[in-house]
Coordinates of C-alpha atoms in Angstrom, one line a residue:
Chain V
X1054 CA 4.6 16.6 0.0
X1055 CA 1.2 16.3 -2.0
X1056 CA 1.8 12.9 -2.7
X1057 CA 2.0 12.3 1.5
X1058 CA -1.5 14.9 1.9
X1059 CA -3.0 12.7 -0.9
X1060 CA -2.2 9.0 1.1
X1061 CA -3.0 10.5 3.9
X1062 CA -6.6 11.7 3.2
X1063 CA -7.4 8.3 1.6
X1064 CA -6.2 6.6 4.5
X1065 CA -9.0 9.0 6.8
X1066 CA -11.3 8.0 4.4
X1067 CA -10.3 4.6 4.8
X1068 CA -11.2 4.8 8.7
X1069 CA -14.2 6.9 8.6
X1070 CA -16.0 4.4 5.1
X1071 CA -15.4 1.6 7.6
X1072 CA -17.0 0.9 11.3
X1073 CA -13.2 1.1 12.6
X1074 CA -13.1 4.6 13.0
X1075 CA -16.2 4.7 15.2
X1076 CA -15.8 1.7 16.8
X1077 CA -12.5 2.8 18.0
X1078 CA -13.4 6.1 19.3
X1079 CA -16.0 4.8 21.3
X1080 CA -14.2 2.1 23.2
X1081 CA -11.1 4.8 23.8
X1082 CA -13.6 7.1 25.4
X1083 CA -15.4 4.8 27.2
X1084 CA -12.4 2.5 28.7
X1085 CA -10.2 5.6 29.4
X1086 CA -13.3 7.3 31.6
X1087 CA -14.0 3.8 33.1
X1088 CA -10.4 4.1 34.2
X1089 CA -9.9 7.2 35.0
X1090 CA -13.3 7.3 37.5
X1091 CA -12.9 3.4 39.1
X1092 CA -9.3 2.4 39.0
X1093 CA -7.7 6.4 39.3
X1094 CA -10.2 7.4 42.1
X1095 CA -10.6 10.7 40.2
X1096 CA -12.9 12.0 42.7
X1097 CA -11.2 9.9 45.9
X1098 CA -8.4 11.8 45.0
X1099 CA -9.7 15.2 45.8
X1100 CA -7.0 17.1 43.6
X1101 CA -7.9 19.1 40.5
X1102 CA -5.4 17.6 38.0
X1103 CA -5.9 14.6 35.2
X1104 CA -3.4 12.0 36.7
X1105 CA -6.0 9.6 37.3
X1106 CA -7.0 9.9 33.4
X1107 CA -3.5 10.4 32.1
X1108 CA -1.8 7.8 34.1
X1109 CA -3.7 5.0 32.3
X1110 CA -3.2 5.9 28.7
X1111 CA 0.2 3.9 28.1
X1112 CA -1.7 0.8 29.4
X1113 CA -5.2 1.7 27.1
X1114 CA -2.4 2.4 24.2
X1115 CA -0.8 -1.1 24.9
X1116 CA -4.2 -2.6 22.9
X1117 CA -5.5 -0.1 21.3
X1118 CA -2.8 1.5 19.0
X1119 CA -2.2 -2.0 17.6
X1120 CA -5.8 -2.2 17.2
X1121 CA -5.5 1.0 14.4
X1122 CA -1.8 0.1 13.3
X1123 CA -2.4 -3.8 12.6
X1124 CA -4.3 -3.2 9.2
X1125 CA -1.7 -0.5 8.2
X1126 CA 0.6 -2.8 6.0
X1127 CA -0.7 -6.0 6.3
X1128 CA -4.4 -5.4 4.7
X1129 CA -2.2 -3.8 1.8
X1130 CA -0.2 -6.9 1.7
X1131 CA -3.5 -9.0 1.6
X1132 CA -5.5 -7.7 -0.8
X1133 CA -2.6 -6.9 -3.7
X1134 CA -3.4 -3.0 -3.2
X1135 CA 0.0 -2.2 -2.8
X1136 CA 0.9 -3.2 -6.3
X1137 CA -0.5 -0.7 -6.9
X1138 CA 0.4 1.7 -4.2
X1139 CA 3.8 1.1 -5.2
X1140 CA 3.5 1.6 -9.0
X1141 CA 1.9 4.9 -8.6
X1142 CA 4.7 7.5 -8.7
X1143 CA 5.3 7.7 -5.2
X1144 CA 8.5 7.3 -3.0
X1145 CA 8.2 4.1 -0.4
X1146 CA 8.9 6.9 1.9
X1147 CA 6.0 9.3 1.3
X1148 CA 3.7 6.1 1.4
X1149 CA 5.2 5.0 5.0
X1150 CA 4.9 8.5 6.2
X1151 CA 1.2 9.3 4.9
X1152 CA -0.2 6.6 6.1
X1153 CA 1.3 6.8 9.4
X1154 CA 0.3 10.5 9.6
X1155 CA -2.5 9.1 9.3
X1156 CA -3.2 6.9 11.2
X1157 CA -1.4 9.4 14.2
X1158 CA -4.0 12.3 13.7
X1159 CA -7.1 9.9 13.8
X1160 CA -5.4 8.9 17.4
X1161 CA -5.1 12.6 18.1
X1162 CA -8.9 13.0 17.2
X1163 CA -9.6 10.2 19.6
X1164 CA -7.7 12.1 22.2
X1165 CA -9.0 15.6 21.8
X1166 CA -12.7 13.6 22.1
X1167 CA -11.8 13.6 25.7
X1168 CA -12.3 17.4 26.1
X1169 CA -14.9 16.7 28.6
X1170 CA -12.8 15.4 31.5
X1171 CA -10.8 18.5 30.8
X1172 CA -13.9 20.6 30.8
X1173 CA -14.9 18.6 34.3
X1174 CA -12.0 19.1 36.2
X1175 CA -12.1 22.8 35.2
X1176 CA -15.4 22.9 36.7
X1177 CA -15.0 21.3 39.8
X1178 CA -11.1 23.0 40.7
X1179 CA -8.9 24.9 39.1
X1180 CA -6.1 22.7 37.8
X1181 CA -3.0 23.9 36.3
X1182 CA -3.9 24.0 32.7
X1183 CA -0.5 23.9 31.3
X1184 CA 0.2 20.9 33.2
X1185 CA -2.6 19.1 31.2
X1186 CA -1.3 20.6 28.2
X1187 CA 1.8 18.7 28.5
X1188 CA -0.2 15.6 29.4
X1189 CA -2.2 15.6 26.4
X1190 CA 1.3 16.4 24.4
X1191 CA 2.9 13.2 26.0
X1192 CA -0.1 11.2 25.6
X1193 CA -0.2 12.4 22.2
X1194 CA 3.3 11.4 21.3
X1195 CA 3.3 8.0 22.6
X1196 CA 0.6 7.1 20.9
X1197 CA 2.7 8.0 18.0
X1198 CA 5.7 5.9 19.1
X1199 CA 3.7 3.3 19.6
X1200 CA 1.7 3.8 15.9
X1201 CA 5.2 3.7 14.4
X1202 CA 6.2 0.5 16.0
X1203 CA 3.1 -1.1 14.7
X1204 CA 2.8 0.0 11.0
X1205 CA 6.4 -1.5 10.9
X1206 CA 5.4 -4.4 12.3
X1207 CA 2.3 -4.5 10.0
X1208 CA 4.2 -4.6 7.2
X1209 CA 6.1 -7.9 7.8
X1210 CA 3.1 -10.0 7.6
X1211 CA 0.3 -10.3 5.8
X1212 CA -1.8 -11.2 8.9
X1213 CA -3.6 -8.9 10.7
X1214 CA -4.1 -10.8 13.9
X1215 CA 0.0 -11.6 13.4
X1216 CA 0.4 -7.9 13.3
X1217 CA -1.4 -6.9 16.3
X1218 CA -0.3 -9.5 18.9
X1219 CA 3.4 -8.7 18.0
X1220 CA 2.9 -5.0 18.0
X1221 CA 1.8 -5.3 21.5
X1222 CA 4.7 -7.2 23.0
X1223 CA 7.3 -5.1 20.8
X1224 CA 4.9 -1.4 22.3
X1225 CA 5.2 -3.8 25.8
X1226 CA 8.7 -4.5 26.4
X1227 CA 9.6 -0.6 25.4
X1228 CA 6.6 0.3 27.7
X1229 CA 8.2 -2.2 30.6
X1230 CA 12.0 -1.5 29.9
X1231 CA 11.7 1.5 32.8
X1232 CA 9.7 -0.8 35.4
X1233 CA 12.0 -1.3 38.4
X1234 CA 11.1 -5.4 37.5
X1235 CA 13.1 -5.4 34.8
X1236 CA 15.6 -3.0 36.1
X1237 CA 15.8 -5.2 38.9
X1238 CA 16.8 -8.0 37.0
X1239 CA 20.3 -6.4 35.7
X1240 CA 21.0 -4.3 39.1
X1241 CA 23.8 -6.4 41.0
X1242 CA 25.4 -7.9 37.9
X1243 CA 25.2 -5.5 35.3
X1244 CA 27.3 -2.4 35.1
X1245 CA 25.2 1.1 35.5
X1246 CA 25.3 2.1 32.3
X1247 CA 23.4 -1.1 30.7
X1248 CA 20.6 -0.3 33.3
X1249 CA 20.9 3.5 33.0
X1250 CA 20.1 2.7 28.7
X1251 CA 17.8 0.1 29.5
X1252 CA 15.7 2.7 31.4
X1253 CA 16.7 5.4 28.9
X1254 CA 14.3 3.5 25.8
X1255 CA 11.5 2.9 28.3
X1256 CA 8.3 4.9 26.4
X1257 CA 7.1 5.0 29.9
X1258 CA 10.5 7.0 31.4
X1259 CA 9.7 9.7 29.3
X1260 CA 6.3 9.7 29.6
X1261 CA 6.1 10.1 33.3
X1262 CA 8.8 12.9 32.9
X1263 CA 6.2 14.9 30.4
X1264 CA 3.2 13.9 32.7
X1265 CA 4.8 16.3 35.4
X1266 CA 4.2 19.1 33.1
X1267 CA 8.1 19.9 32.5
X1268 CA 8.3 19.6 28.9
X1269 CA 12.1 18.5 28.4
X1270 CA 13.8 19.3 25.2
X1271 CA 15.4 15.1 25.7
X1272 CA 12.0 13.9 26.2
X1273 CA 10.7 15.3 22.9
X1274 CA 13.6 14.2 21.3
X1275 CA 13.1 10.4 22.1
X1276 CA 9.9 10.0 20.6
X1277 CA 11.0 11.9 17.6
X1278 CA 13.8 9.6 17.4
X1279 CA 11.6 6.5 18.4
X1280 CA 9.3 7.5 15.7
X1281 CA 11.9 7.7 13.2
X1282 CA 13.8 4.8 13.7
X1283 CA 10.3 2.6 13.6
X1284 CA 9.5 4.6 10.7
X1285 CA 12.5 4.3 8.4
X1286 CA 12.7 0.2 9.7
X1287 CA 9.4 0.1 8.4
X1288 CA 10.5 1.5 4.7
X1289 CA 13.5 -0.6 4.5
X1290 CA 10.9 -3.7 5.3
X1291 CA 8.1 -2.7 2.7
X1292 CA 11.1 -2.2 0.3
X1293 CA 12.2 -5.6 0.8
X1294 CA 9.1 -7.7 1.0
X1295 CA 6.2 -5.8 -0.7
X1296 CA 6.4 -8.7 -3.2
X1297 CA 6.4 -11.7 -1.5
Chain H
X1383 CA 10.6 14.5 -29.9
X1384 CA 12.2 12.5 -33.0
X1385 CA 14.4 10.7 -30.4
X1386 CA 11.1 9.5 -28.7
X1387 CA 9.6 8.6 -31.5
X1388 CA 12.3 6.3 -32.8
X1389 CA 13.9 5.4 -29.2
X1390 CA 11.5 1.9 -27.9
X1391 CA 9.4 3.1 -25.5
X1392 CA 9.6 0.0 -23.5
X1393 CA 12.9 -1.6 -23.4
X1394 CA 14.1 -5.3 -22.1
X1395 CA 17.4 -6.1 -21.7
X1396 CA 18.7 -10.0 -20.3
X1397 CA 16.1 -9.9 -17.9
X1398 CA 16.6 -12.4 -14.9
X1399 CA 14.3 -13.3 -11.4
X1400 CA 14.9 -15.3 -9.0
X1401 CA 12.4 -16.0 -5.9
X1402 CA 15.0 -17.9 -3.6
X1403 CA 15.4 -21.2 -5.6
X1404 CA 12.8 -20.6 -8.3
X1405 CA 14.4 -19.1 -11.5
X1406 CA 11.1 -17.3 -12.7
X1407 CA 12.3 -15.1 -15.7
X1408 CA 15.6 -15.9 -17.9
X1409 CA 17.0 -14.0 -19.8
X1410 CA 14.4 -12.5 -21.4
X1411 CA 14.9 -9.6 -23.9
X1412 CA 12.5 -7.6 -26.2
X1413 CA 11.3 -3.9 -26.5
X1414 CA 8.3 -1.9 -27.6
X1415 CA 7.5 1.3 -29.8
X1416 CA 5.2 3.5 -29.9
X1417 CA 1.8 2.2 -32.0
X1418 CA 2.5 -0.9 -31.1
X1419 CA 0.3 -3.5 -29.1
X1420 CA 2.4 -6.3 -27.5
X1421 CA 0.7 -9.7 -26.7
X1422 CA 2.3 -11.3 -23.7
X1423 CA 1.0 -15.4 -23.8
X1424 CA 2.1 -18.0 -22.3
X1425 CA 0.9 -20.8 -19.6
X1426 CA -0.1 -19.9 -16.5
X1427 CA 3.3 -19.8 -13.9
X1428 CA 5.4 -18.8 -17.1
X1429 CA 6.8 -15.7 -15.9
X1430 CA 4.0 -12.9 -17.3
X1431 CA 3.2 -11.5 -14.7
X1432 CA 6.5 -11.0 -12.9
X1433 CA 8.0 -9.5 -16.3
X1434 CA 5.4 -7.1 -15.9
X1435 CA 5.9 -6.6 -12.9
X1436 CA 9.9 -5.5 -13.2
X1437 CA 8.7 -3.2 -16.1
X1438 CA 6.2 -1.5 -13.9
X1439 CA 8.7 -0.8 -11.2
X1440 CA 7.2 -3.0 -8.6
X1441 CA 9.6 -5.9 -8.2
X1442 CA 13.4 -5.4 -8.8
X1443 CA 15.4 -7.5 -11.6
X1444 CA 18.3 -9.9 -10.2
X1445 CA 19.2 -9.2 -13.1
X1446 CA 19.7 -7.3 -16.7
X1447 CA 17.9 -4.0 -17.3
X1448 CA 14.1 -2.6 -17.8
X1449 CA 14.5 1.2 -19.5
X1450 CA 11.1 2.9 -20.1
X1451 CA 11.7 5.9 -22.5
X1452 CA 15.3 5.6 -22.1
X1453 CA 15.7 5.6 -18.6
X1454 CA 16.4 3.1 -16.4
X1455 CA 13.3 1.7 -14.3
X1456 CA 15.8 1.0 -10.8
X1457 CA 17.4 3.9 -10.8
X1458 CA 14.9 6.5 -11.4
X1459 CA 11.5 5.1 -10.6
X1460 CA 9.3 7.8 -9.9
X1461 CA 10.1 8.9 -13.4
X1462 CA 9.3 5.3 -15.2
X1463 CA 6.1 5.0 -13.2
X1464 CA 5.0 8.4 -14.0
X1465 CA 4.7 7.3 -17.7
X1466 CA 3.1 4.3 -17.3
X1467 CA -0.4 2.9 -16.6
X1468 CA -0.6 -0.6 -15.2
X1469 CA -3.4 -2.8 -14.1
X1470 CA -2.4 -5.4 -11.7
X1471 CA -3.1 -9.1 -12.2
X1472 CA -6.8 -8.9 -10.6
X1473 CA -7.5 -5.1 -10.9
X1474 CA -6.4 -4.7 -6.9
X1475 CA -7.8 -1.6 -5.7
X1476 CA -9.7 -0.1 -2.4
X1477 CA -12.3 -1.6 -1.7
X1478 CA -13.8 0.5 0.9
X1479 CA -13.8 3.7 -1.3
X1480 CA -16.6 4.7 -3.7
X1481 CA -15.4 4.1 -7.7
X1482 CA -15.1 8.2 -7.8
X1483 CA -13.5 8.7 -4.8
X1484 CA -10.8 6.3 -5.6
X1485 CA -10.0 8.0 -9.4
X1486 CA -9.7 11.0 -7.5
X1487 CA -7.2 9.5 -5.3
X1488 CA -5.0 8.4 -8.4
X1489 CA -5.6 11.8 -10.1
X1490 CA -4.3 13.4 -7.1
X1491 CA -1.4 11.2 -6.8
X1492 CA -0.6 11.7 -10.7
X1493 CA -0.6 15.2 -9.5
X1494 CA -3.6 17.1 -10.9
X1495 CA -5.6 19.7 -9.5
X1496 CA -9.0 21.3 -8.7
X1497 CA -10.3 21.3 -12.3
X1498 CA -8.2 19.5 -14.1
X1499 CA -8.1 16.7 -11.5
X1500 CA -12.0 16.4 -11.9
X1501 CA -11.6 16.5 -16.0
X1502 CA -9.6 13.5 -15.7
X1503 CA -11.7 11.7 -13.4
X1504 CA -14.7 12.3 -15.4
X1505 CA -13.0 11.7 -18.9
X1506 CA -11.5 8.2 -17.8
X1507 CA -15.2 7.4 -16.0
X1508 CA -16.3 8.1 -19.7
X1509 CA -14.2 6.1 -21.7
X1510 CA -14.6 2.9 -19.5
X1511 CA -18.3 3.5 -18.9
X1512 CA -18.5 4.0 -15.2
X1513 CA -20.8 6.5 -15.1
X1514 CA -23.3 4.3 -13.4
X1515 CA -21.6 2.8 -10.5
X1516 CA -19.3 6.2 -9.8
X1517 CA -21.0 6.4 -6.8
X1518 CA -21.0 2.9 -5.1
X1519 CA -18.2 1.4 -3.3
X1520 CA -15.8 -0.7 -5.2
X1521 CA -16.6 -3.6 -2.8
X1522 CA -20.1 -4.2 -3.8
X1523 CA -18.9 -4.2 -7.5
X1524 CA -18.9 -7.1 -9.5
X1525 CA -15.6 -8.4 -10.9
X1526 CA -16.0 -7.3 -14.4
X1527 CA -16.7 -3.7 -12.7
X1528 CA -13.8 -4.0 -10.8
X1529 CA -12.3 -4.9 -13.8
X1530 CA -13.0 -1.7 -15.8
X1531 CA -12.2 0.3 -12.1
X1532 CA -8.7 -0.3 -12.7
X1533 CA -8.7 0.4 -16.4
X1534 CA -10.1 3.6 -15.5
X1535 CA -6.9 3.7 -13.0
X1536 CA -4.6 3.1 -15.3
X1537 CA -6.0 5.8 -18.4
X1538 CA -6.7 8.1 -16.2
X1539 CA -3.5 10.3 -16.5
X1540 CA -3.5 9.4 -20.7
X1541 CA 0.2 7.8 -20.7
X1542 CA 2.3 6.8 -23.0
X1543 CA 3.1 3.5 -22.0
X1544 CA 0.0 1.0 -20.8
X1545 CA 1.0 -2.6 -18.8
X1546 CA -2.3 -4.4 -18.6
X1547 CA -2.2 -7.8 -17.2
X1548 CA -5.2 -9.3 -18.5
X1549 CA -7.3 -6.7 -18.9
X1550 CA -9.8 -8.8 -20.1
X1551 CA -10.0 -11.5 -17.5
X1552 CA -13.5 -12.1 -16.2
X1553 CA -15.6 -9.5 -18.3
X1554 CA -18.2 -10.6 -20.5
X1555 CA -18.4 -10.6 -24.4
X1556 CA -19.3 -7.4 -24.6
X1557 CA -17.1 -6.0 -22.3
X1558 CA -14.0 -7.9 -24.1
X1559 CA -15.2 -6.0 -27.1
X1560 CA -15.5 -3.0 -25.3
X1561 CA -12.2 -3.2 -24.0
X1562 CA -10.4 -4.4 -26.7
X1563 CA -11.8 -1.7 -29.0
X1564 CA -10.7 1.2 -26.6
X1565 CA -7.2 -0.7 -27.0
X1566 CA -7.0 -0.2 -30.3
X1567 CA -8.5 3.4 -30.2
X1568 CA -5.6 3.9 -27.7
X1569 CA -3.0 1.9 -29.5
X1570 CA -1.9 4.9 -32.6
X1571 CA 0.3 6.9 -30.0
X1572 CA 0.9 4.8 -27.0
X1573 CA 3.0 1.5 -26.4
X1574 CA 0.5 -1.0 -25.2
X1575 CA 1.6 -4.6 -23.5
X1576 CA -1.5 -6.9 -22.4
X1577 CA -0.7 -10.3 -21.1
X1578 CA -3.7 -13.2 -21.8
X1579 CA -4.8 -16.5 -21.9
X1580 CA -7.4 -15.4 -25.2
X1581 CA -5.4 -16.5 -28.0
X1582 CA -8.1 -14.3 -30.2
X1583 CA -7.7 -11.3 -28.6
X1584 CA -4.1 -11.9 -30.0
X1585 CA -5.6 -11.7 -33.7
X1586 CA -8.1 -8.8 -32.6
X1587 CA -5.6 -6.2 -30.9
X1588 CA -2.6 -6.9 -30.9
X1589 CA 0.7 -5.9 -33.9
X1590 CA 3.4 -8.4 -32.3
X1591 CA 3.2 -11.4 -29.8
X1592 CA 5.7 -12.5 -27.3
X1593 CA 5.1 -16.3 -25.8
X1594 CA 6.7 -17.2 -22.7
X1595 CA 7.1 -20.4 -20.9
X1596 CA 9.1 -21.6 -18.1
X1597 CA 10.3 -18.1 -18.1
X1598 CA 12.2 -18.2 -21.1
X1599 CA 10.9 -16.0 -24.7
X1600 CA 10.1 -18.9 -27.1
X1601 CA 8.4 -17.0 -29.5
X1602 CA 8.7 -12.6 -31.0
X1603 CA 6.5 -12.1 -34.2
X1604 CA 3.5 -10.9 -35.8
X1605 CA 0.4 -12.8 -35.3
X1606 CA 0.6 -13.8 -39.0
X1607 CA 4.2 -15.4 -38.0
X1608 CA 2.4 -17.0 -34.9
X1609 CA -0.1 -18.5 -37.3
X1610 CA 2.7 -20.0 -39.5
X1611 CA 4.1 -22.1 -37.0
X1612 CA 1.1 -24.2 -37.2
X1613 CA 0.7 -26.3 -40.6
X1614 CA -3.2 -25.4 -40.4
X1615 CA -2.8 -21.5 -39.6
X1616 CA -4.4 -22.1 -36.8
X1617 CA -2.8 -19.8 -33.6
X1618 CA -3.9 -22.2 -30.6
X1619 CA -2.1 -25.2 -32.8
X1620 CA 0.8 -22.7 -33.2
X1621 CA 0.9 -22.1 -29.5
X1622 CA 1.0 -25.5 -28.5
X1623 CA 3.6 -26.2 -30.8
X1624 CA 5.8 -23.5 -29.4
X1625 CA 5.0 -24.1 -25.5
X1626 CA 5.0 -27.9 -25.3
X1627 CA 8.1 -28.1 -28.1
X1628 CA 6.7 -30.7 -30.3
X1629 CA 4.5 -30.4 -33.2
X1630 CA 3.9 -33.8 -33.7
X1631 CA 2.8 -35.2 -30.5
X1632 CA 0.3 -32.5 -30.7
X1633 CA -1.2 -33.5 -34.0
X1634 CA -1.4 -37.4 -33.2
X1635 CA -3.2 -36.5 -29.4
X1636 CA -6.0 -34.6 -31.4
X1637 CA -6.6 -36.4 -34.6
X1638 CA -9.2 -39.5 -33.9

């Protein structure tokens, strides 16, 4: 457990020594209110709730986690650091966790930056504040899922730009995997359960279901399990190729 | 205690790597005590650095067996690593933190605490001579700096088992004596391996030499046995003997 709070501060040192941290709190702030005022018609809409903000965070998370999770593994890789990351006496495990941790809380700093809309739609109605609760806790965790899918991906190549491009068509095709497009595609041929699991892994599936403010024990439960899964890939890949 | 004091600290056994088609290390055996200060020579590509690397912990053996203090480096790693101090080929740290913010990292990971975490910090700052650039970021440091950075690392928690490889690579003279000085101040009650290209530093710190080439162990002596493979005494003849197999071809290329 220290060994994970000791990774993980260095890594939050890591994004605040650096522009990256800044840089990356500004653009998520500014695109997300850019979206949330001309393409969700916050005040067109005339309701006091966040959908316009919330329903455009998978879509800013589709660039943007990648953005954080590309340099996760792959700097490490680059610059010989993880010799000796992984002589120190440290599990592979506490490594891949405290640096995700990481990486997930500055996201959730980024997020609670957006207080203001929350304050603003306070102001001007009175929303249901639980229901944004929940919103912020979905948003929250799907940045994670995403985060894990890119710090394993990170650590397969020593390329940054490698890293981020494939993160975002790996975070893209769970993102898309509940769009009636793709469902489309196996209705008629496929039997119901293929298209009922197909759905069932879509980030975005769950995602809506939190954004409607019923927190659902199932919901939760797939991103823990997404996280997980990317997470413990993401050992078994640094364990394997850390050398190369 | 006896049994650690008599039991090699750093133990070898049939040592084999592959990378996919490349046999890089074979069959390589040798072991360490306690007050003594290992040489590891050889060409460059010979196989140094990835025997290092097994002993550390960082890359796995195909095959045979590296045990530090008696215990096996695969099986119980977090135990192995915790006794030794290594400095990567190229002193690899990060770059973005400032030289004391980065010991303090490694003393936090080696698991010390509030004051005894900052003791160590400043204690290994002391011994390498950091005290000047604690506060800059290891990016704007010059090589050698970096150099003595991860020395400091690899002190810091005062272990009994150091892995340097080449600790002295791109320092200047009075760094290298610097260095090899604190080696030998080291050296009475640790296990010390240094790989290098210096065949003097070889005469200046070291109690036994190992030469390696095409990842096979040529050579396990003394210095003064190195030197007698030469009929001048002379250790870069003696190394040349031993690497390119052939004393004579040597001594017609270099006579006029």
């Amino acid at each position: 457990m220290n060994n994970i709070i000791a990774i993980l501060k260095r890594e939050l040192y890591g994004y605040f020594a650096t522009p990256v941290a800044y840089v990356f709190i500004v653009i998520f702030l500014f695109l997300s209110g850019l979206f949330t005022f001309y393409m969700g018609g916050f005040y067109e809409r005339d309701q006091a709730d966040l959908l316009a903000f919330f329903s455009f965070h998978p879509m800013l998370y589709l660039f943007l986690i990648p953005a954080i999770s590309m340099r996760l593994w792959s700097e490490e890789r680059k610059s010989g650091s993880i010799e000796l990351l992984m002589t120190l006496p440290i599990s592979t495990s506490d490594a891949v966790i405290g640096k995700f941790l990481a990486a997930w809380f500055f996201a959730g700093i980024a997020l609670l930056m957006t207080f203001p809309i929350w304050i603003t739609v306070n102001y001007l109605g009175d929303p249901d504040n639980t229901v944004i609760i929940a919103n912020y806790l979905g948003s929250f965790l799907m940045a994670g899922g995403f985060l894990a899918i890119g710090s394993c991906i990170s650590a397969v190549t020593k390329s940054q730009v490698i890293a981020f491009v494939i993160s975002i068509v790996i975070c893209f095709l769970f993102y898309v995997s509940g769009f009636p497009m793709v469902l489309n595609f196996f209705t008629g041929w496929a039997p119901q359960m293929i298209i009922d699991s197909v759905s069932a892994v879509s980030v975005l599936t769950h995602y809506d279901s939190i954004q409607k403010g019923i927190i659902d024990f199932r919901d939760i439960l797939y991103f823990v399990v997404l996280i997980s899964f990317w997470l413990y890939a993401n050992v078994i890949t640094i364990e394997s190729k850390k050398a190369d | 205690m006896t049994s650690e004091n008599t039991q090699a600290a750093i133990e070898v056994k049939a040592l084999d790597r592959y990378f996919g088609p490349i046999h890089a290390v074979r069959n390589i055996s040798f072991s360490v005590r306690r007050g003594e200060v290992l040489g590891f020579l050889g060409p460059n590509g010979a196989g140094k650095s990835t025997t290092m690397k097994m002993i550390t912990g960082f890359l796995e053996p195909s095959n045979g067996t590296v045990l530090v203090n008696g215990r096996n480096v695969v099986d119980e790693p977090i135990l192995a690593k915790s006794a030794i101090g290594y400095l990567p080929e190229g002193a690899p740290s990060y770059g973005e933190m400032t030289v004391g913010h980065f010991l303090e990292f490694i003393a936090e990971i080696r698991g010390f605490k509030g004051a005894e975490k900052h003791k160590r910090v400043t204690n290994a700052v002391e011994q390498i001579n950091l005290e000047s650039v604690v506060h800059q970021t290891i990016d704007t440091l010059s090589k050698g700096y970096r150099r003595r950075v991860g020395l400091a690392q690899a002190i810091l928690h005062d272990p009994g088992i150091l892995v340097m490889d080449e600790p002295t690579d791109g320092l200047d003279p009075n760094q290298k004596h610097e260095v090899r000085s604190l080696i030998k101040r080291m050296s009475a009650d640790k296990a010390i391996i240094i790989s290098t290209h210096i065949l003097e530093e070889v005469d200046a710190v070291c109690t036994r030499a190992i030469i390696i080439a095409h990842g096979q162990l040529l050579f396990d002596g003394t210095p003064a046995e190195l030197r007698a493979r030469a009929d001048d005494n002379d250790i870069e003849h003696a190394f040349r003997n031993i690497t390119t197999g052939s004393s004579t071809s040597y001594r017609e290329t270099s006579k006029p």
